[in-house]
Short mmCIF file of C-alpha atoms and ligand atoms in Angstrom, two decimals:
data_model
loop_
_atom_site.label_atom_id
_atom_site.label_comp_id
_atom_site.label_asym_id
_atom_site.label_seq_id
_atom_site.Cartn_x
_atom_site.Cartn_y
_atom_site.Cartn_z
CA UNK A 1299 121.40 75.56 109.61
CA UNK A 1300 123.09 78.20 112.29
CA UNK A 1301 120.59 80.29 113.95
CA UNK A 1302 121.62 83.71 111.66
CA UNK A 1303 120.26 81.47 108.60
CA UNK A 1304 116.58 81.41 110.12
CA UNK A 1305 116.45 85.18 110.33
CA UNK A 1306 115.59 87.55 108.44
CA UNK A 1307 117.71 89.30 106.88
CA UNK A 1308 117.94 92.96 106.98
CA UNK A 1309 119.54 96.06 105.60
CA UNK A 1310 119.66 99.54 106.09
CA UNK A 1311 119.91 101.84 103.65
CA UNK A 1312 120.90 105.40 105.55
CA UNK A 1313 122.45 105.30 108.78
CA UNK A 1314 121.70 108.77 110.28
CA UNK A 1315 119.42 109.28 113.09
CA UNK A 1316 116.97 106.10 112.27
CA UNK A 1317 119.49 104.19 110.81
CA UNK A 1318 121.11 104.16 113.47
CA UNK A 1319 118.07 102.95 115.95
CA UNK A 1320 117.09 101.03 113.70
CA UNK A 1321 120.72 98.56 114.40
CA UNK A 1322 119.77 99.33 117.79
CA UNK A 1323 116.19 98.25 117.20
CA UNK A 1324 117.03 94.81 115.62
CA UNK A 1325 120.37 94.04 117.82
CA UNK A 1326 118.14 91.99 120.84
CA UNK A 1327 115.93 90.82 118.32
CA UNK A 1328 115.43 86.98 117.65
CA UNK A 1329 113.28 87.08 113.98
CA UNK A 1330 115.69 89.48 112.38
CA UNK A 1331 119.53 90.03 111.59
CA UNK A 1332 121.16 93.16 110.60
CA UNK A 1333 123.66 92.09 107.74
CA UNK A 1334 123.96 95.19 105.63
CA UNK A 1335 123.84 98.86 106.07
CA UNK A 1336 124.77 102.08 103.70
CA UNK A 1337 125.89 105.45 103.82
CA UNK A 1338 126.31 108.18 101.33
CA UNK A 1339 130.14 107.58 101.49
CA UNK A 1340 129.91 103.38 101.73
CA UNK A 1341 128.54 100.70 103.39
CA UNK A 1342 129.60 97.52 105.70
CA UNK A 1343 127.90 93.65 104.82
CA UNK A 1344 128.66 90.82 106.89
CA UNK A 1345 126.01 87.89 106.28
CA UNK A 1346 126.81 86.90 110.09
CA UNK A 1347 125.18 90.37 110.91
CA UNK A 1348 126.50 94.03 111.80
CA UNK A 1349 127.16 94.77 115.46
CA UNK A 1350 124.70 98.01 116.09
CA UNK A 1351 127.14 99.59 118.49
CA UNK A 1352 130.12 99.15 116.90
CA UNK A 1353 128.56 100.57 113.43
CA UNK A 1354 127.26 103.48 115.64
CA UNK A 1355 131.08 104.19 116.78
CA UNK A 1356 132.54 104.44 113.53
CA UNK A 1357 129.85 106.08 112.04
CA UNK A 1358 129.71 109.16 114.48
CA UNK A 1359 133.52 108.97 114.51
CA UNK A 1360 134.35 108.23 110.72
CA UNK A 1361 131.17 109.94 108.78
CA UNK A 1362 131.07 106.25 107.08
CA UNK A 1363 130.71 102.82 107.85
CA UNK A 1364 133.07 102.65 104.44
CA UNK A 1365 135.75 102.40 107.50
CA UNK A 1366 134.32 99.81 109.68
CA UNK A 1367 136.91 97.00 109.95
CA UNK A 1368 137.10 94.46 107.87
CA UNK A 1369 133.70 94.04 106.69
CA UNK A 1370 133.21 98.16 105.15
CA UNK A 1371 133.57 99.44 101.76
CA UNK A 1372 134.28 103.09 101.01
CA UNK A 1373 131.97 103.72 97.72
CA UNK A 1374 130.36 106.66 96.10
CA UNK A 1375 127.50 104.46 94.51
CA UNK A 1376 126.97 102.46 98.06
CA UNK A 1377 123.54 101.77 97.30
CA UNK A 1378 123.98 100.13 94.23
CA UNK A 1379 127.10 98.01 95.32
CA UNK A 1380 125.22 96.70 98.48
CA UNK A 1381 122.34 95.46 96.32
CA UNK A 1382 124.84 93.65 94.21
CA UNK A 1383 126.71 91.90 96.82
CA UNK A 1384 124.66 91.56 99.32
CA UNK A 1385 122.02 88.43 100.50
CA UNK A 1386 119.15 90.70 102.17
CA UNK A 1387 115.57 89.48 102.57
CA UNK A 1388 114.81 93.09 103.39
CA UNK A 1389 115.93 96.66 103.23
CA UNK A 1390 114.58 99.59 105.15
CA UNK A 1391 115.07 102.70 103.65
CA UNK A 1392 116.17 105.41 105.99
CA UNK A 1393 117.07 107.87 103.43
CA UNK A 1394 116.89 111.49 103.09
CA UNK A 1395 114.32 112.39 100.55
CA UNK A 1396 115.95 115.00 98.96
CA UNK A 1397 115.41 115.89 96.56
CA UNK A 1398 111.46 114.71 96.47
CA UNK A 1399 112.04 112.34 93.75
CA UNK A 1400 115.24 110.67 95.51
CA UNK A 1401 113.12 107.39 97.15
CA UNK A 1402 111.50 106.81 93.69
CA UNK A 1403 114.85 107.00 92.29
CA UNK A 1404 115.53 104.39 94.66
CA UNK A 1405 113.17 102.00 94.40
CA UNK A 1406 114.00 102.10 90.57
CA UNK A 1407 117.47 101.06 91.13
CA UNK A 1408 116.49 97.89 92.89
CA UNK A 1409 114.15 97.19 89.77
CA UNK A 1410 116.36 97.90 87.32
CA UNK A 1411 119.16 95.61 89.14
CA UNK A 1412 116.57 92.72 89.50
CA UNK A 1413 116.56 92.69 92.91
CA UNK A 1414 113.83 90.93 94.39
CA UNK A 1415 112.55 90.58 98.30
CA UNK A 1416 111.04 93.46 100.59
CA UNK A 1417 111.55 96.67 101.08
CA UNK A 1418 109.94 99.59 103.46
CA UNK A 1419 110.38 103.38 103.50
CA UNK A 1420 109.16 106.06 106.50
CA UNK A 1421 107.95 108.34 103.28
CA UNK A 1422 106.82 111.82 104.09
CA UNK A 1423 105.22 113.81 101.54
CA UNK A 1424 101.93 113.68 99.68
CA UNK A 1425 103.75 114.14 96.26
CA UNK A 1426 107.03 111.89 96.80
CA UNK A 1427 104.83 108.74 97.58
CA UNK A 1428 102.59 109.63 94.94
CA UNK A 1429 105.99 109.16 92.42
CA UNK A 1430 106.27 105.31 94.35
CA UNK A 1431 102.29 104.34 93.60
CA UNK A 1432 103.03 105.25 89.75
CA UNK A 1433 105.57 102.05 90.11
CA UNK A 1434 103.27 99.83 91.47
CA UNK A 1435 103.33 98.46 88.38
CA UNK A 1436 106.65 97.76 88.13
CA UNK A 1437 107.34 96.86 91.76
CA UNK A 1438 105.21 93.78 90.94
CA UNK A 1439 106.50 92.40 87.34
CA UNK A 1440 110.10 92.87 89.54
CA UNK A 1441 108.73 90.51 92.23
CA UNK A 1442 109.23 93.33 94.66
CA UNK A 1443 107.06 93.59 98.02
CA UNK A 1444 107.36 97.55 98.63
CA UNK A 1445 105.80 98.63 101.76
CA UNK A 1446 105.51 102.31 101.70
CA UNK A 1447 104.36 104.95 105.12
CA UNK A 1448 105.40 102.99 107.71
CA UNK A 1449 107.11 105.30 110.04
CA UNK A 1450 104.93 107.17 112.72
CA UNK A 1451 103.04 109.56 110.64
CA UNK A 1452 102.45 108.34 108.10
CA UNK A 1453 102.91 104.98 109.43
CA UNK A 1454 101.90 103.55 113.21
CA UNK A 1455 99.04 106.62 113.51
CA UNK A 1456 98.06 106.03 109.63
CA UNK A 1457 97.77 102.51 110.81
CA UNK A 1458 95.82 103.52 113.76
CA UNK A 1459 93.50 105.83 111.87
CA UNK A 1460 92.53 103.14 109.74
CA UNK A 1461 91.59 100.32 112.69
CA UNK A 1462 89.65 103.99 114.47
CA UNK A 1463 87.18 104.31 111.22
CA UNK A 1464 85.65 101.09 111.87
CA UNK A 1465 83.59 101.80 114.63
CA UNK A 1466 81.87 104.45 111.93
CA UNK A 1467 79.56 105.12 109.09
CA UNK A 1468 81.13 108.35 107.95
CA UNK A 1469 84.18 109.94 108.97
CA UNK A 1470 84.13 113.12 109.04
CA UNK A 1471 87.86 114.38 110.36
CA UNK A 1472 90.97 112.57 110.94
CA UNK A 1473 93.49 114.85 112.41
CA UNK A 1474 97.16 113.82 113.52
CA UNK A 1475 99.18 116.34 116.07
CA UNK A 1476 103.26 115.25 116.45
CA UNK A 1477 105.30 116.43 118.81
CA UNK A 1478 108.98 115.77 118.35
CA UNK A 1479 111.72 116.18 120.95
CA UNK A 1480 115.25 115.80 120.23
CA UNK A 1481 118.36 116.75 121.72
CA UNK A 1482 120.60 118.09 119.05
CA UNK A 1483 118.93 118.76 115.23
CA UNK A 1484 122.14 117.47 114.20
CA UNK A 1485 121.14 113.53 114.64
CA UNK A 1486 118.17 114.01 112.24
CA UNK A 1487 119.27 116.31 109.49
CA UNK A 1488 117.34 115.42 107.13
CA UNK A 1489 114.57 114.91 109.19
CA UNK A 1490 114.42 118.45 110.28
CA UNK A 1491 115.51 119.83 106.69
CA UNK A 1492 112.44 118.42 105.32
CA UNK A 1493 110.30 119.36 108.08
CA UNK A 1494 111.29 123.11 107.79
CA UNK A 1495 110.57 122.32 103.58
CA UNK A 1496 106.99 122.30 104.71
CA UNK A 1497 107.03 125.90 106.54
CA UNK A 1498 105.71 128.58 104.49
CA UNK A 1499 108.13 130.45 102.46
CA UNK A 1500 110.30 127.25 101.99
CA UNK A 1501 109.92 124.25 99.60
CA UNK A 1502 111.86 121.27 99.38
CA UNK A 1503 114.75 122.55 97.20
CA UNK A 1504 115.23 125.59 99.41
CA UNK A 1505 115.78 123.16 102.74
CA UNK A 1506 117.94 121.20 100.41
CA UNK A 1507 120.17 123.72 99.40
CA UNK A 1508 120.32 125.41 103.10
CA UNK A 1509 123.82 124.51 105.03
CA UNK A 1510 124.40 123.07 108.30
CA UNK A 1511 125.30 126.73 109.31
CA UNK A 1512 121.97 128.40 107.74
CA UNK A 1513 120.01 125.38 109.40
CA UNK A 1514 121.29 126.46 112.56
CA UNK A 1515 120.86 130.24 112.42
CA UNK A 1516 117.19 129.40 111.30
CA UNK A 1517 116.61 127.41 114.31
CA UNK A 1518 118.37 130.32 116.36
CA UNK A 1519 115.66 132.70 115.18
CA UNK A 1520 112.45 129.96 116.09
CA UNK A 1521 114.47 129.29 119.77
CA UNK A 1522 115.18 125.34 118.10
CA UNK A 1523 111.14 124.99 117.73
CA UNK A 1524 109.38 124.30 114.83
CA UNK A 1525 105.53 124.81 114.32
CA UNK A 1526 104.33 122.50 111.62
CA UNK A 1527 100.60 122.93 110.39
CA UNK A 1528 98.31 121.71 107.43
CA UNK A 1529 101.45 119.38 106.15
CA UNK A 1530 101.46 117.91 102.74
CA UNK A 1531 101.78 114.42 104.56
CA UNK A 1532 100.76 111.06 102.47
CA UNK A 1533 98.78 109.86 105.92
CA UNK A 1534 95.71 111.55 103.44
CA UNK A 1535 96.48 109.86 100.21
CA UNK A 1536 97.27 106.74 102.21
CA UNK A 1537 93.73 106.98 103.92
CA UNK A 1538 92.07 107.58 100.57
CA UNK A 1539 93.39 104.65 98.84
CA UNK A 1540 92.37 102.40 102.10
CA UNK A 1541 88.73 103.59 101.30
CA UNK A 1542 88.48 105.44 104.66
CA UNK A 1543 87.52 108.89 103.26
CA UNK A 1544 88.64 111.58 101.01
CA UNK A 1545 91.96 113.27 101.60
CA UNK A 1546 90.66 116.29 101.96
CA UNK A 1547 89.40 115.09 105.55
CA UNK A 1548 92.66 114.10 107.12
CA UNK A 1549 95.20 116.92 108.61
CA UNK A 1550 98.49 117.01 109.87
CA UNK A 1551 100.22 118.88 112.01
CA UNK A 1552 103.04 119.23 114.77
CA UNK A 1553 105.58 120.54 116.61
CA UNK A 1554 109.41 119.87 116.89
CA UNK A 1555 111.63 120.70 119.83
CA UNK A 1556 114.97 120.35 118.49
CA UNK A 1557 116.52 121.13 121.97
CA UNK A 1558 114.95 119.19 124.04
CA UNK A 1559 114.62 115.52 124.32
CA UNK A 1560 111.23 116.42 126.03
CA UNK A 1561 108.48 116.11 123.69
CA UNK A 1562 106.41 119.46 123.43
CA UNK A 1563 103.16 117.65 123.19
CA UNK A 1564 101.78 114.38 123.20
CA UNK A 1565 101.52 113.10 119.69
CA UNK A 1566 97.99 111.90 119.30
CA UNK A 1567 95.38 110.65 116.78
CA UNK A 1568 91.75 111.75 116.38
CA UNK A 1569 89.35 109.73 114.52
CA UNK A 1570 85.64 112.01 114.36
CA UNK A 1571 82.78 109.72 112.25
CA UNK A 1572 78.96 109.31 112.31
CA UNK A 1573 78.19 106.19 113.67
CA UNK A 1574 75.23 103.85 112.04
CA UNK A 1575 73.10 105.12 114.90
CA UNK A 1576 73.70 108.70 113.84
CA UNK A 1577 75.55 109.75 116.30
CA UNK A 1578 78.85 111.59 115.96
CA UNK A 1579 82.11 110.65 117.74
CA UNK A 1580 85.73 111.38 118.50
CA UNK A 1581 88.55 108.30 119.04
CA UNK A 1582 91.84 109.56 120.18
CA UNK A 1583 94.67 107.73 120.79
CA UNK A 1584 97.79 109.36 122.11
CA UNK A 1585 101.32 107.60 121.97
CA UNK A 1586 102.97 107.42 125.57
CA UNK A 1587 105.40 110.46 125.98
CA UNK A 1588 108.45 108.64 126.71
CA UNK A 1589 108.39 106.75 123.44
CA UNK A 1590 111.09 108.66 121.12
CA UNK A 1591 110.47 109.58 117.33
CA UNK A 1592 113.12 106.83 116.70
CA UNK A 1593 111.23 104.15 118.50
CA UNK A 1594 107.80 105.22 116.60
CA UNK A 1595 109.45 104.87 113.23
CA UNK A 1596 111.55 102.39 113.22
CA UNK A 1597 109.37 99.22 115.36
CA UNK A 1598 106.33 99.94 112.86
CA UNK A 1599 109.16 99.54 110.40
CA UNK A 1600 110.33 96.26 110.93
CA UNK A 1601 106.32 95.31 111.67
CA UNK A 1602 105.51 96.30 107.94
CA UNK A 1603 109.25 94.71 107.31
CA UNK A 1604 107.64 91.08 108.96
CA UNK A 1605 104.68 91.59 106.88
CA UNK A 1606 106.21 92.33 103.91
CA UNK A 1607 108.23 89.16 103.84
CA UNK A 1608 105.07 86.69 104.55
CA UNK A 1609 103.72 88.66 101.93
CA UNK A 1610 106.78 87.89 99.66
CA UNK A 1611 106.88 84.27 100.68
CA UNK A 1612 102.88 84.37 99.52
CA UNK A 1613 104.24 85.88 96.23
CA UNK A 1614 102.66 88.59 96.46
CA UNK A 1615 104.43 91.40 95.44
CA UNK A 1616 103.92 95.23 94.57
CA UNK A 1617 103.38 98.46 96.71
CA UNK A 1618 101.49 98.10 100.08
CA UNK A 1619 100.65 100.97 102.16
CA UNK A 1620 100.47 101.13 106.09
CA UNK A 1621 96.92 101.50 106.01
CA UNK A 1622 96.18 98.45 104.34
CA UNK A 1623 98.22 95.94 105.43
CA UNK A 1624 99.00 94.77 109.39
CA UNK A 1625 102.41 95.41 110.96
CA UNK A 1626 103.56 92.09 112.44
CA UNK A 1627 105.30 92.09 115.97
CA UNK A 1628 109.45 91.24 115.18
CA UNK A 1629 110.64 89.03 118.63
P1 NAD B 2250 119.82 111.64 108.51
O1 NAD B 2250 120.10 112.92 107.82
O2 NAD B 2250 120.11 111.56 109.98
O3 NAD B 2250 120.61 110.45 107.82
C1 NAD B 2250 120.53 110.20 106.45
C2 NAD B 2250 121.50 109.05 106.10
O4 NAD B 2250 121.37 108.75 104.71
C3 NAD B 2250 122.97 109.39 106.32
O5 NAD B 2250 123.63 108.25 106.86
C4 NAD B 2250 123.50 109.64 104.92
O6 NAD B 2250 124.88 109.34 104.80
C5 NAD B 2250 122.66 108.66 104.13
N1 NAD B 2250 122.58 108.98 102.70
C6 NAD B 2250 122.30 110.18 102.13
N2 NAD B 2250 122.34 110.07 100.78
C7 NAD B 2250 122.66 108.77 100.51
C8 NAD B 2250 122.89 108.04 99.31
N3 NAD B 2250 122.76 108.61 98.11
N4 NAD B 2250 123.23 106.73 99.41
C9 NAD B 2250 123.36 106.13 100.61
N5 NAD B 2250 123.15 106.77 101.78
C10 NAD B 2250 122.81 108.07 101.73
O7 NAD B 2250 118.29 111.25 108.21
P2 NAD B 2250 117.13 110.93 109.27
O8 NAD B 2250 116.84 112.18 110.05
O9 NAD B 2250 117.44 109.66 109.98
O10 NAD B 2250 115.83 110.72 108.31
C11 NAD B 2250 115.73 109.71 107.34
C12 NAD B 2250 114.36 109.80 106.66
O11 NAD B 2250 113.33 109.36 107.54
C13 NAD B 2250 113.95 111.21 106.23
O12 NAD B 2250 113.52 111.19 104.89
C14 NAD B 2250 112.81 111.56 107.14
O13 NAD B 2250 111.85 112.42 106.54
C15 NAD B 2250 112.21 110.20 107.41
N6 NAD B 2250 111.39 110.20 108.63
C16 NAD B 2250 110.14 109.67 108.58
C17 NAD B 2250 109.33 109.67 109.70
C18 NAD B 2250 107.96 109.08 109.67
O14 NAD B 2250 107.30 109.01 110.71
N7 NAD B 2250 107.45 108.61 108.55
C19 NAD B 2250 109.80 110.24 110.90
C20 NAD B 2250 111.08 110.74 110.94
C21 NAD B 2250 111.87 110.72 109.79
#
């Protein structure tokens, strides 16, 4: 067997901003191989794995790795020829989710193509993950391991929140603060589309429909910042379903800086409970400032992507959320 046989391997779905770590993530990694990654205009397979860099430079030049040379297809249904053709243990999907119902629609391709392995999303919203635990069902008769939340938030701080509660009786309050920085808005579109969805006066179909221009002149007006507060984020539903407390008790909110590489706070965790001597408490943990939104998403990724595949290998399949399960360190 050559060493790329031992590896896991991965694929990509969505190679925007965390797509796009993501190759960068897994290129010095020893556990994992990138073979596959998609676009909304194609994708490139090679089952002797993807150069990160390379993808990166056609990408950013191209719009598609449809172009990348001679292992990329140009395809309007990329997702669905990828699964077909391609030998992947595990996909993460870094995928707009627009509109809300678009990972569902997703994950129902791979079970109506009967795909089987692993695969892991960064979901947002309350309501879109909500659409993926009505499939749980389905995930498993498929003999699909889906691990859903596993970005930052929800994801690493969900994860966080859960291990926090422990040292309590009650909890009374579990509050996450973000702060994003990054550079140019354009290397997370969809990113910062569906973070304005959550201001008031939008929804998601009104960030949907905006254009790269209107984007802009909205982000002109707020000086590139954007004040996020009471989200509907699935950290609360996620926390619920872990039997930590009621949803109503967890809050998220944040602020992106999409000028500035700098974030404009520290994003930070705080875990208040009753402990069994009655006394009440506040945890905080608070990421280290230097660590980027990419590298918050997409290690917890491949962490829940590990997990998911012992899981698989276990047989046991169906939806897992980041606040049940352990991420597993990729070397
Ligand atoms: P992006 O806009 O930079 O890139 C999206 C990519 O998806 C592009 O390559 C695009 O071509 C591709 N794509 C779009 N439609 C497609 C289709 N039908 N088939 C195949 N490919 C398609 O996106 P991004 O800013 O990297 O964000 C990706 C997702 O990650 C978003 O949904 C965002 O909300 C989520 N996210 C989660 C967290 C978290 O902590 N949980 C943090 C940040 C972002």
């Amino acid at each position: 067997m050559t060493a790329a046989q031992n590896k896991i391997k991965v694929g990509v779905l969505g190679f925007g901003g965390l797509g796009q770590a993501a190759a960068k993530v897994l290129a010095p990694k020893q556990e994992m191989i990138l073979v596959a990654a998609a676009d909304h205009k194609g994708y490139a397979y090679d089952r002797l794995g993807l150069d990160a860099d390379i993808c990166g430079k056609i990408y950013q030049e191209k719009d598609s790795l449809g172009y990348l040379e001679p292992h990329g297809m140009l395809s309007n249904n990329s997702i669905q020829d990828l699964l077909e053709k391609a030998d992947v243990d595990g996909y993460f999907l870094a995928l707009p989710n627009l509109p809300n119902t678009f990972m569902a629609s997703v994950a129902q391709q791979f079970i109506d193509a009967g795909w089987r392995g692993v695969l892991v999303d960064a979901l947002k919203r309350t309501s879109a993950m909500e659409q993926v635990l009505e499939m749980r069902e389905a995930l498993q008769k498929a003999g699909i391991t889906y691990m859903t939340g596993c970005g930052a938030t929800p994801g690493l701080l969900t994860a966080v929140a859960a291990i926090a509660a422990q040292s309590y009786a009650e909890i009374h309050d579990i509050t996450i603060t973000f702060g994003v920085g990054i550079a140019n808005w354009e290397a997370y579109r969809a990113t910062i589309r569906e973070d304005i969805a959550h201001l008031p006066g939008f929804d998601v179909e009104k960030a949907r429909a905006m254009s790269d221009a209107e984007v802009e002149s909205f982000l002109d007006k707020t000086e590139g910042i954007i004040t996020l507060e009471k989200m509907e984020h699935a950290d609360d539903i996620m926390l619920e379903l872990a039997g930590i407390c009621s949803r109503d008790r967890v809050t998220v909110g944040g602020v992106v800086d999409t000028r500035n590489a700098k974030k404009p706070l520290s994003t930070n965790v705080k875990v208040t409970g009753r402990t069994f001597e009655g006394k009440t408490s506040t945890h905080r943990f608070t990421l280290g400032d230097e660590t980027s939104m990419a590298a918050n998403v997409c290690g917890p990724a491949f962490g829940y992507l590990k997990a998911g595949v012992s899981l698989y290998r276990r047989g046991l399949y169906g939806l897992f959320t980041a606040a049940e399960i352990m991420p597993q360190f990729v070397k």
